[in-house]
CSV table of C-alpha atoms in Angstrom, one decimal:
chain,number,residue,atom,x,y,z
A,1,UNK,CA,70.0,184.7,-145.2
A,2,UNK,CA,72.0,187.8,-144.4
A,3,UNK,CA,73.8,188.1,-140.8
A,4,UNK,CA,71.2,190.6,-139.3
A,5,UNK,CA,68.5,188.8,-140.5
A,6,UNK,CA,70.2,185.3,-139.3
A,7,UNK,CA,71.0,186.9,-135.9
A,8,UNK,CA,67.1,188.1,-135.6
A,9,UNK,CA,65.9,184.5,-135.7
A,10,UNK,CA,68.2,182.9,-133.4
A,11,UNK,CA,67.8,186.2,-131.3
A,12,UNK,CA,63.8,185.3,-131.3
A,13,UNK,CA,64.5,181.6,-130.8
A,14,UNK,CA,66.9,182.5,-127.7
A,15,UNK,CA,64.1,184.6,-126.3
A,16,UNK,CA,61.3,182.4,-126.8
A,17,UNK,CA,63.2,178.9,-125.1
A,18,UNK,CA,64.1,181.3,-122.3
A,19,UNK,CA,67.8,180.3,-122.9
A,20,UNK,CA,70.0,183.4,-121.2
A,21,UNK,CA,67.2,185.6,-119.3
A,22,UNK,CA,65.9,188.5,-119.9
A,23,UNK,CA,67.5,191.3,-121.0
A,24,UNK,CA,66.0,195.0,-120.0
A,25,UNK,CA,66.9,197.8,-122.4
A,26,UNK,CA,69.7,199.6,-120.9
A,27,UNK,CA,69.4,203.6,-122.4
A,28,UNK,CA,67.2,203.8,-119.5
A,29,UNK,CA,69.0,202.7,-116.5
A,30,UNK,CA,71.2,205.4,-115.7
A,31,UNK,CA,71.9,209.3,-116.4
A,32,UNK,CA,73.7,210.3,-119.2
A,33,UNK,CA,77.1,210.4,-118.5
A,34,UNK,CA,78.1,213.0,-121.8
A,35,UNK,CA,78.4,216.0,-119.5
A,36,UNK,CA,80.2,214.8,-116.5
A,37,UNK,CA,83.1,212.9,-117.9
A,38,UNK,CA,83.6,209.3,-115.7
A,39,UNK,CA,85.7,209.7,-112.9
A,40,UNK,CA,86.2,208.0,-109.3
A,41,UNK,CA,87.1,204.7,-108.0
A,42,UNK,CA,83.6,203.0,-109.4
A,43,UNK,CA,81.9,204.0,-112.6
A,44,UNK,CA,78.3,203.3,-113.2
A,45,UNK,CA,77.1,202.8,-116.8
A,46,UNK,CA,73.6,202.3,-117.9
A,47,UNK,CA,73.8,203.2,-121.5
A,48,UNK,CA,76.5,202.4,-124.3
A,49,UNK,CA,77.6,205.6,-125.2
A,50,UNK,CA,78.0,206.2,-121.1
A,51,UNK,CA,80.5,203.0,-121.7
A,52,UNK,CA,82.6,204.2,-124.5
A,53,UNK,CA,83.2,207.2,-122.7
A,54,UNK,CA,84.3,205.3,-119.3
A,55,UNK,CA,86.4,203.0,-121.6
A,56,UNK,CA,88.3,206.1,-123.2
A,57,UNK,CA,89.2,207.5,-120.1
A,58,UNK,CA,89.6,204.9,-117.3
A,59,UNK,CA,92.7,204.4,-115.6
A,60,UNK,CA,94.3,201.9,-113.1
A,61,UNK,CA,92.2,200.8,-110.4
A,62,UNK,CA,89.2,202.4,-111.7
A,63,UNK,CA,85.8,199.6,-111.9
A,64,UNK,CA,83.2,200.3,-114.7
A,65,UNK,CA,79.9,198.7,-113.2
A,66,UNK,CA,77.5,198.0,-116.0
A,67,UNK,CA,73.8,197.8,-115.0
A,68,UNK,CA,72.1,195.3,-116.6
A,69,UNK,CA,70.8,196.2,-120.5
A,70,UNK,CA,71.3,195.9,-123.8
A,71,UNK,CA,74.9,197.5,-124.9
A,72,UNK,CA,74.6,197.8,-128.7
A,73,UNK,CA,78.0,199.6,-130.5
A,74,UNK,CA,81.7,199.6,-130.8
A,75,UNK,CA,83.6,199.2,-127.2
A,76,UNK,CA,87.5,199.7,-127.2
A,77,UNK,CA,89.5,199.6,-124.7
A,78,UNK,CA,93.4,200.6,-125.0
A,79,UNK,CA,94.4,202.1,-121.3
A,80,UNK,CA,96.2,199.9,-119.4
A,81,UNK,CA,96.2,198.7,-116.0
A,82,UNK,CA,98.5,198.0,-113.4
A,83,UNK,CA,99.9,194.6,-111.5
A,84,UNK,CA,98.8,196.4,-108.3
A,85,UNK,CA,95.8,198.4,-109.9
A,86,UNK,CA,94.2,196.6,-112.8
A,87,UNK,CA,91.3,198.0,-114.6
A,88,UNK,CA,87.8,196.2,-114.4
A,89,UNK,CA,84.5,196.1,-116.2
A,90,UNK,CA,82.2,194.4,-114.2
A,91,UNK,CA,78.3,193.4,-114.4
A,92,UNK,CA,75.9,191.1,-114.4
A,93,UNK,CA,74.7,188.4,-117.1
A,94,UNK,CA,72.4,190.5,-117.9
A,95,UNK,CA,73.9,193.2,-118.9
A,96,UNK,CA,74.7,192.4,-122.4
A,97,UNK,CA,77.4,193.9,-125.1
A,98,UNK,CA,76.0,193.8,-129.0
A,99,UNK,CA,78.4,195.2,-131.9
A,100,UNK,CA,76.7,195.2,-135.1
A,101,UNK,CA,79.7,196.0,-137.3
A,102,UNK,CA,82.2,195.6,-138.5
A,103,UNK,CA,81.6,198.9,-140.9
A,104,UNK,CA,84.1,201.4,-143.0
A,105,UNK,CA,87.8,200.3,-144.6
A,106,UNK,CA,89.4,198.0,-142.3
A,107,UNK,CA,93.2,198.3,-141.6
A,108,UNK,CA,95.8,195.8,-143.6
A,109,UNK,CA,95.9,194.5,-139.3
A,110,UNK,CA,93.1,195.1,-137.1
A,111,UNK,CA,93.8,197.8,-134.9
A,112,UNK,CA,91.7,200.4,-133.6
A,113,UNK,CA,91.0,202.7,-136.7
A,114,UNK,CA,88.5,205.8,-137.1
A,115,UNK,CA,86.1,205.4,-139.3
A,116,UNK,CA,86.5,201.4,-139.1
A,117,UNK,CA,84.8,199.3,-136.9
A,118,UNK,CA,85.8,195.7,-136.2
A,119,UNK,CA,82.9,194.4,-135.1
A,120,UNK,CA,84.1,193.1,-131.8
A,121,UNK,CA,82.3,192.4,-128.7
A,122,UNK,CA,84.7,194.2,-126.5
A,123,UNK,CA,88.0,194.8,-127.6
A,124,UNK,CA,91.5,195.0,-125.5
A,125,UNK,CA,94.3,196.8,-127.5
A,126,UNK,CA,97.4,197.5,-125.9
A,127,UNK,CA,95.4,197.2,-122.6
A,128,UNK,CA,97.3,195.4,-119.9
A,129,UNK,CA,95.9,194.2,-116.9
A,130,UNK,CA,92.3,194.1,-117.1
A,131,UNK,CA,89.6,192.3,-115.2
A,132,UNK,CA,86.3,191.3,-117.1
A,133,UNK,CA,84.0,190.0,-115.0
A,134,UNK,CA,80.0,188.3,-114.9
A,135,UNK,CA,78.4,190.2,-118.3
A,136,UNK,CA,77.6,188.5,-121.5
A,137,UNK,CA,79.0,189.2,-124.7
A,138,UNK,CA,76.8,188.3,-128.0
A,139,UNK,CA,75.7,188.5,-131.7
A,140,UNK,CA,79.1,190.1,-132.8
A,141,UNK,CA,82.0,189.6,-135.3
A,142,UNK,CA,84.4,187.9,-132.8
A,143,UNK,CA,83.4,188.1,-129.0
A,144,UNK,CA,86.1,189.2,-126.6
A,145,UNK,CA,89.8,190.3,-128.5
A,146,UNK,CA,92.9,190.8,-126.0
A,147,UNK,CA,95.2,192.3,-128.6
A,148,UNK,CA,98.9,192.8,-126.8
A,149,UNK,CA,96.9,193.3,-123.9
A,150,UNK,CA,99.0,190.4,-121.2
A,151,UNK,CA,97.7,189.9,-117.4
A,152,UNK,CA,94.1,189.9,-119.1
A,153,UNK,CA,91.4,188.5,-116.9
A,154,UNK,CA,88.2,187.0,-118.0
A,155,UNK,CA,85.9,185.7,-114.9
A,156,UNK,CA,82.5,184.6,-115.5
A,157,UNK,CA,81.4,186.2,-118.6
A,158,UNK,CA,79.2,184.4,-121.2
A,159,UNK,CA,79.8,184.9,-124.8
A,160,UNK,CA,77.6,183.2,-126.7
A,161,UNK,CA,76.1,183.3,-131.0
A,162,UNK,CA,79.2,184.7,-132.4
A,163,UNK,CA,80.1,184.9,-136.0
A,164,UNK,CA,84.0,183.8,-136.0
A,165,UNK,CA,85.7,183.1,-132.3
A,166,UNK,CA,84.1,183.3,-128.7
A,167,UNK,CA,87.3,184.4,-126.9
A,168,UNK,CA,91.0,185.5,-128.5
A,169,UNK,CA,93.8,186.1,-126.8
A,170,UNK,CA,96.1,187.6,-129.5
A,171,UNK,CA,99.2,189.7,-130.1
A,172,UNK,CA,101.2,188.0,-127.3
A,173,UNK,CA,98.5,188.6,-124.8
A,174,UNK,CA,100.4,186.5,-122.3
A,175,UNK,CA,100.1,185.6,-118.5
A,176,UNK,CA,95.9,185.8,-119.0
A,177,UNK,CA,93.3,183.8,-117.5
A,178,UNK,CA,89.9,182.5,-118.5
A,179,UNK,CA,87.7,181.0,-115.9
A,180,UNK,CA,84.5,179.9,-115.0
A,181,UNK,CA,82.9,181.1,-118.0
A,182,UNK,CA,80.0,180.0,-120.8
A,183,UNK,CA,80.9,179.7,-124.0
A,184,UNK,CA,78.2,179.0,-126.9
A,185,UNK,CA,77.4,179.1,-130.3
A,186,UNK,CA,79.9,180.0,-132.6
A,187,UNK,CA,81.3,180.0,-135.8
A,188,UNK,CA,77.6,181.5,-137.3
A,189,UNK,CA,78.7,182.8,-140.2
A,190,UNK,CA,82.7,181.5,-140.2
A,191,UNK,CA,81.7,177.8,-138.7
A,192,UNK,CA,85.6,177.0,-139.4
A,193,UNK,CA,86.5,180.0,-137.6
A,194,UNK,CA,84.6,179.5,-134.5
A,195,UNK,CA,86.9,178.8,-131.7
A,196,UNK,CA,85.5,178.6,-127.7
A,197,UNK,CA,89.0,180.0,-126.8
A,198,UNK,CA,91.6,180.9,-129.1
A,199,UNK,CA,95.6,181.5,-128.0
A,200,UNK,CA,98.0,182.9,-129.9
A,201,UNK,CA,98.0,183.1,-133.7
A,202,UNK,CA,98.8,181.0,-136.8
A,203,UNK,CA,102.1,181.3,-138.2
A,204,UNK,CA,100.3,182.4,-141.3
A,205,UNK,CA,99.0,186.0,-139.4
A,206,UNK,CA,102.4,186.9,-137.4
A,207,UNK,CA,103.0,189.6,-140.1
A,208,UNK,CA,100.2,191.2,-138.1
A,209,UNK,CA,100.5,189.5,-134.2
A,210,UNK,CA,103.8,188.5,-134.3
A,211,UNK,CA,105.0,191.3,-132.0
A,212,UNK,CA,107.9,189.5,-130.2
A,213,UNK,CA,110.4,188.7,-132.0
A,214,UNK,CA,108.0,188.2,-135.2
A,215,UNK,CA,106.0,185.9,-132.9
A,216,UNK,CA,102.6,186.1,-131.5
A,217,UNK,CA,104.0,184.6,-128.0
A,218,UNK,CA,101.2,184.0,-126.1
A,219,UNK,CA,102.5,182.1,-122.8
A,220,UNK,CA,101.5,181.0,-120.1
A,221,UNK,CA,97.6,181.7,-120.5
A,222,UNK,CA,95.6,179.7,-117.7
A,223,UNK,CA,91.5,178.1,-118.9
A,224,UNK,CA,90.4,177.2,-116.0
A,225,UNK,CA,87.1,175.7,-115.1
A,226,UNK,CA,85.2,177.1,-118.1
A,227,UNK,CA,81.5,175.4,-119.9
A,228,UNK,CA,82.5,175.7,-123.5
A,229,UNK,CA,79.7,174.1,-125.9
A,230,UNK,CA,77.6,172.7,-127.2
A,231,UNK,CA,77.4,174.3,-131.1
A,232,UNK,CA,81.2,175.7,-130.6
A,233,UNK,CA,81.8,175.5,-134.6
A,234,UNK,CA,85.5,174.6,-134.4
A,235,UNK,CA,87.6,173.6,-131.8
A,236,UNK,CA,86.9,174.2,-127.8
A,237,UNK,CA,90.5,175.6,-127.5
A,238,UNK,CA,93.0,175.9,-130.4
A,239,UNK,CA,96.2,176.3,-128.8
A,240,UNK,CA,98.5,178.0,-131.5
A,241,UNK,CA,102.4,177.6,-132.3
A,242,UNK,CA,104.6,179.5,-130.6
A,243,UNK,CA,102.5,179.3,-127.3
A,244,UNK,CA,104.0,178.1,-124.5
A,245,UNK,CA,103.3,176.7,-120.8
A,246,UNK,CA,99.7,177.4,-120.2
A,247,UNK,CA,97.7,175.6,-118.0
A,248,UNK,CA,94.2,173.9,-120.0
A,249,UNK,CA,92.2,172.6,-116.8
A,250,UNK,CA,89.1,172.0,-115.3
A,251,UNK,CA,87.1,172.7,-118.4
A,252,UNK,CA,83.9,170.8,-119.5
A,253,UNK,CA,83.8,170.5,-123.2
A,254,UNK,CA,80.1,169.4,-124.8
A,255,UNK,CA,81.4,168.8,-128.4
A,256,UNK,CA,77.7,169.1,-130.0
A,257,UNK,CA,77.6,171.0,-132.9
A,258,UNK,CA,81.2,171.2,-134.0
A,259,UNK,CA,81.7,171.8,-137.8
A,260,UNK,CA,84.6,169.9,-139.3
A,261,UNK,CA,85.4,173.1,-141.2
A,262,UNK,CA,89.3,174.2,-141.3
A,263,UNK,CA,90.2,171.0,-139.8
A,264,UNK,CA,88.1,171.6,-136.8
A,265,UNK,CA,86.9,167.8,-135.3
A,266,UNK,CA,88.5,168.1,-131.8
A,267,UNK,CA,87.8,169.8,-128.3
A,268,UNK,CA,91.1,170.9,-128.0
A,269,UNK,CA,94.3,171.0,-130.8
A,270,UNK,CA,97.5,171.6,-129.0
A,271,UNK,CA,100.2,173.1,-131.2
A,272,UNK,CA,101.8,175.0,-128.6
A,273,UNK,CA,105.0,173.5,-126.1
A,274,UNK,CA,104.9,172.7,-122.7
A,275,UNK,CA,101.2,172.8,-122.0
A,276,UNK,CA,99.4,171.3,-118.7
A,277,UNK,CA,96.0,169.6,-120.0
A,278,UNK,CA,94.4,168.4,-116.6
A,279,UNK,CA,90.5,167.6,-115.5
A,280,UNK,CA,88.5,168.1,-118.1
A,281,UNK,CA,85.6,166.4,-118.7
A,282,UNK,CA,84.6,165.7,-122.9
A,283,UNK,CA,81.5,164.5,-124.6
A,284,UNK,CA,80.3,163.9,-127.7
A,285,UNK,CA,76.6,163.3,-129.1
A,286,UNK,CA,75.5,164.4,-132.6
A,287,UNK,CA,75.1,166.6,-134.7
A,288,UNK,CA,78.9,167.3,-135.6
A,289,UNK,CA,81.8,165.9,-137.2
A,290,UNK,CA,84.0,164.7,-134.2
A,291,UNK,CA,87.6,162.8,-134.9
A,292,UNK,CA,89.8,162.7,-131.8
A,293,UNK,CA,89.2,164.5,-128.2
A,294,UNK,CA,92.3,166.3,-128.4
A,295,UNK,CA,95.0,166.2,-130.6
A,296,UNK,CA,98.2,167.8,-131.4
A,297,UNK,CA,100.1,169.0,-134.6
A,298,UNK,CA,103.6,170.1,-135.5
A,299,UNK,CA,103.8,173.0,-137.8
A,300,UNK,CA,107.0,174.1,-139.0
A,301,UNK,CA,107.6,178.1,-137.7
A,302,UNK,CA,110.4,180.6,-138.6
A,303,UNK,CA,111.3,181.1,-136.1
A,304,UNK,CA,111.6,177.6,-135.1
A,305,UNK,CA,109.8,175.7,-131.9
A,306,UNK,CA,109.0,172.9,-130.8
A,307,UNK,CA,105.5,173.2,-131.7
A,308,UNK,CA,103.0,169.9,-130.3
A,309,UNK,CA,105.9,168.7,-128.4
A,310,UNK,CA,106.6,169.2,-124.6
A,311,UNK,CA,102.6,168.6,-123.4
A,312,UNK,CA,101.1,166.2,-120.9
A,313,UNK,CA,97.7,164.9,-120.1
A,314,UNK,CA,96.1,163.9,-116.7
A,315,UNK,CA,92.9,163.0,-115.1
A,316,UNK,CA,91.1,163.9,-118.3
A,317,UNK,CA,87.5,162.0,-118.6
A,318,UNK,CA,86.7,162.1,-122.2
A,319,UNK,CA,82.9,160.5,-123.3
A,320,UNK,CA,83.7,160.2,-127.6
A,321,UNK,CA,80.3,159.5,-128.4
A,322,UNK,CA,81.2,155.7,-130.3
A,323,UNK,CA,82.5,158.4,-132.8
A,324,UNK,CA,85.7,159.1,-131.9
A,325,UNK,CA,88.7,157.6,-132.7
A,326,UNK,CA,90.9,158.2,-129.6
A,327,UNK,CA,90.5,160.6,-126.5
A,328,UNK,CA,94.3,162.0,-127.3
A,329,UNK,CA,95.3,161.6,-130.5
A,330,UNK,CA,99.5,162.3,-130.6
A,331,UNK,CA,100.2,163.4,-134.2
A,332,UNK,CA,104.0,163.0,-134.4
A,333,UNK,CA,106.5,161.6,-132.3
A,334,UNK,CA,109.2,162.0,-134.5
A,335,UNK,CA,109.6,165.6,-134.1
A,336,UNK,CA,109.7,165.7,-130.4
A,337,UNK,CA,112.2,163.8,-129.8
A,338,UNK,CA,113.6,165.7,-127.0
A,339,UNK,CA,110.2,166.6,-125.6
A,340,UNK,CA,107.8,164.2,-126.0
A,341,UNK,CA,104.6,164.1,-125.4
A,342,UNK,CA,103.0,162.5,-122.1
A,343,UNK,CA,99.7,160.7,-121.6
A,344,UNK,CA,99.0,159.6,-117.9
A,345,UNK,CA,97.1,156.3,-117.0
A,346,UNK,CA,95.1,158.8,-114.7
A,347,UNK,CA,93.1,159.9,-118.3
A,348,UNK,CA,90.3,157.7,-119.0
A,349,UNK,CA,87.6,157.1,-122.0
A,350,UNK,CA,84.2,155.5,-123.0
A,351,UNK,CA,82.5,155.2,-125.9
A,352,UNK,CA,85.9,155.6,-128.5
A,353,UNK,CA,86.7,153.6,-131.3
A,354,UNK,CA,90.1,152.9,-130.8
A,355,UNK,CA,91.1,153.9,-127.4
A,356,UNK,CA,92.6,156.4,-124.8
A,357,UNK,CA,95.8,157.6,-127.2
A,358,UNK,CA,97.7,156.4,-129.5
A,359,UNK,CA,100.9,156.4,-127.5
A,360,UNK,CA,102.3,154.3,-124.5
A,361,UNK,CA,100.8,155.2,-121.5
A,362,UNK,CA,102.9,156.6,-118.8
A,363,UNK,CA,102.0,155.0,-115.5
């Protein structure tokens, strides 16, 4: 079945169940926007092309207010923000961003490109200090890419039946935040590429993100309070090495639906350092091939890190289905020696195999 044809049907099923709302076509919500270029505090949007032209031009403090519609083409954003002015595209669930790319000769790294479209949802790049707030992004390549684009924030959006990743924090996009947002149905045509939230980079792609110090560094990224599941192909979160100090908290992970592809049989994989994993809630039914709750790894880096050392878990309720094998599943300990890894007796489980973790407990 070919991608437009598999995004029809799930498109018809969506409608049909009544899943997301109803979505009202959006070329005729608002005036054309092509002779008055966007200017002022707010910006109101009612059709695509009225979008990519407030996206070209928008500058700190301006709002893009998107009435509610159907958004169907390529949106870039690479204007930045300020700390004391950020830029913000706001709107409600129902107004809803399509890309049907990606189309032309891609780049050897993505990067915004005439002629080439990547296919994203909505796309940050070299865009500091923007807000995205309450629409939906869907039936796109990747969902929402924040490429070297730090102080991103993501508040309320749902992104849901996505080909590769819901939500991608890339090119040292650090200091972001997603909260209270709905994640769904990824991975449709890459299941092992088919992240809820994605941080950083593998080690593998810094020749293209790596852009401190050859690393894709992105710290300190906060996911707070967010619904990510069921049918999330891969993992929840995949925290990547070189990442450091975010904060994973709040979340409720519905692990339904995950693939097993590329290694992907967890909620969350933590190969970053130093992360705070607090107050999530985990569960497991089938379908889905489900290993561990969380779990960490140690991949060697040039430059080197401590990657999957330095983390702690607390007051995490994990449900494993009678499937999985432990709620945190430590991989190494011998490569952290000088920051190891800390499971709190304030973490509980049901329904696992073996247990809560794999390590001592730490009262």
């Amino acid at each position: 079945m070919t991608r437009k044809r598999l995004l029809a049907v799930i498109a018809a099923a969506t409608s049909a169940a009544g899943l997301f709302g109803a979505v009202v076509t959006a070329e005729a919500a608002a005036p054309s926007l092509a002779a008055n270029p966007p200017a002022g505090d707010v910006v109101d949007v009612g059709t695509a092309a009225e979008l990519q032209a407030a996206l070209a031009v928008a500058g700190p403090g301006q709002t893009i207010r998107l009435a509610a519609g159907t958004y169907r083409g390529s949106f870039v954003a690479t204007k930045p923000g300020t700390a004391s002015a950020p830029i913000t595209v706001t709107g409600p669930s129902t107004a809803v961003l399509i890309n049907d790319g990606p189309s032309g000769t891609a780049p050897s790294c993505p990067a915004p490109t005439a002629g080439w479209d990547s296919g994203y949802g909505l796309w940050l790049y070299g865009a500091p200090y923007w807000h995205l707030k309450g629409f939906t992004v869907q039936e796109s390549k990747k969902g929402i890419v924040a490429d070297d684009s730090h102080h991103t924030v993501i508040d309320g959006v749902r992104v849901h039946h996505i080909d590769e990743e819901a939500v991608h924090f890339r090119r040292s996009s650090a200091d972001s935040v997603i909260r209270d947002s709905t994640i769904s149905h990824t991975g449709l045509v890459q299941a092992g590429y088919g992240e809820g939230v994605y941080l950083g980079s593998a080690n593998s792609n810094w020749a293209c993100h790596g852009n401190s110090g050859g690393v894709d560094r992105g710290d300190r990224i906060q996911v707070l309070n967010n619904h990510i599941g069921p049918y999330v192909a891969a993992e929840g979160i995949d925290v990547k090495e070189g990442t450091a100090d975010g904060v994973i908290r709040g979340n409720t992970f519905d692990g339904r639906g995950i693939s097993g592809q590329n290694s992907a049989d967890s909620w969350v994989d933590v190969k970053g350092f130093g992360y705070v994993i607090d107050d999530n809630t985990g569960t497991f039914t089938s379908p889905g091939t489900f290993v561990n709750g969380y779990e960490t790894h140690n991949p060697g880096t040039t430059p080197s890190f401590p990657n999957g050392c330095g983390n702690t878990w607390r007051g995490n309720k994990s449900d494993l289905g009678g499937v999985g094998q432990y709620a945190i599943k430590i991989t190494s300990t011998s490569k952290c020696p000088g920051r190891p890894n800390v499971v709190y007796s304030s973490n509980t489980v049901s329904r696992a195999v073996n247990g809560l973790t794999n390590i001592p407990v730490t009262p």
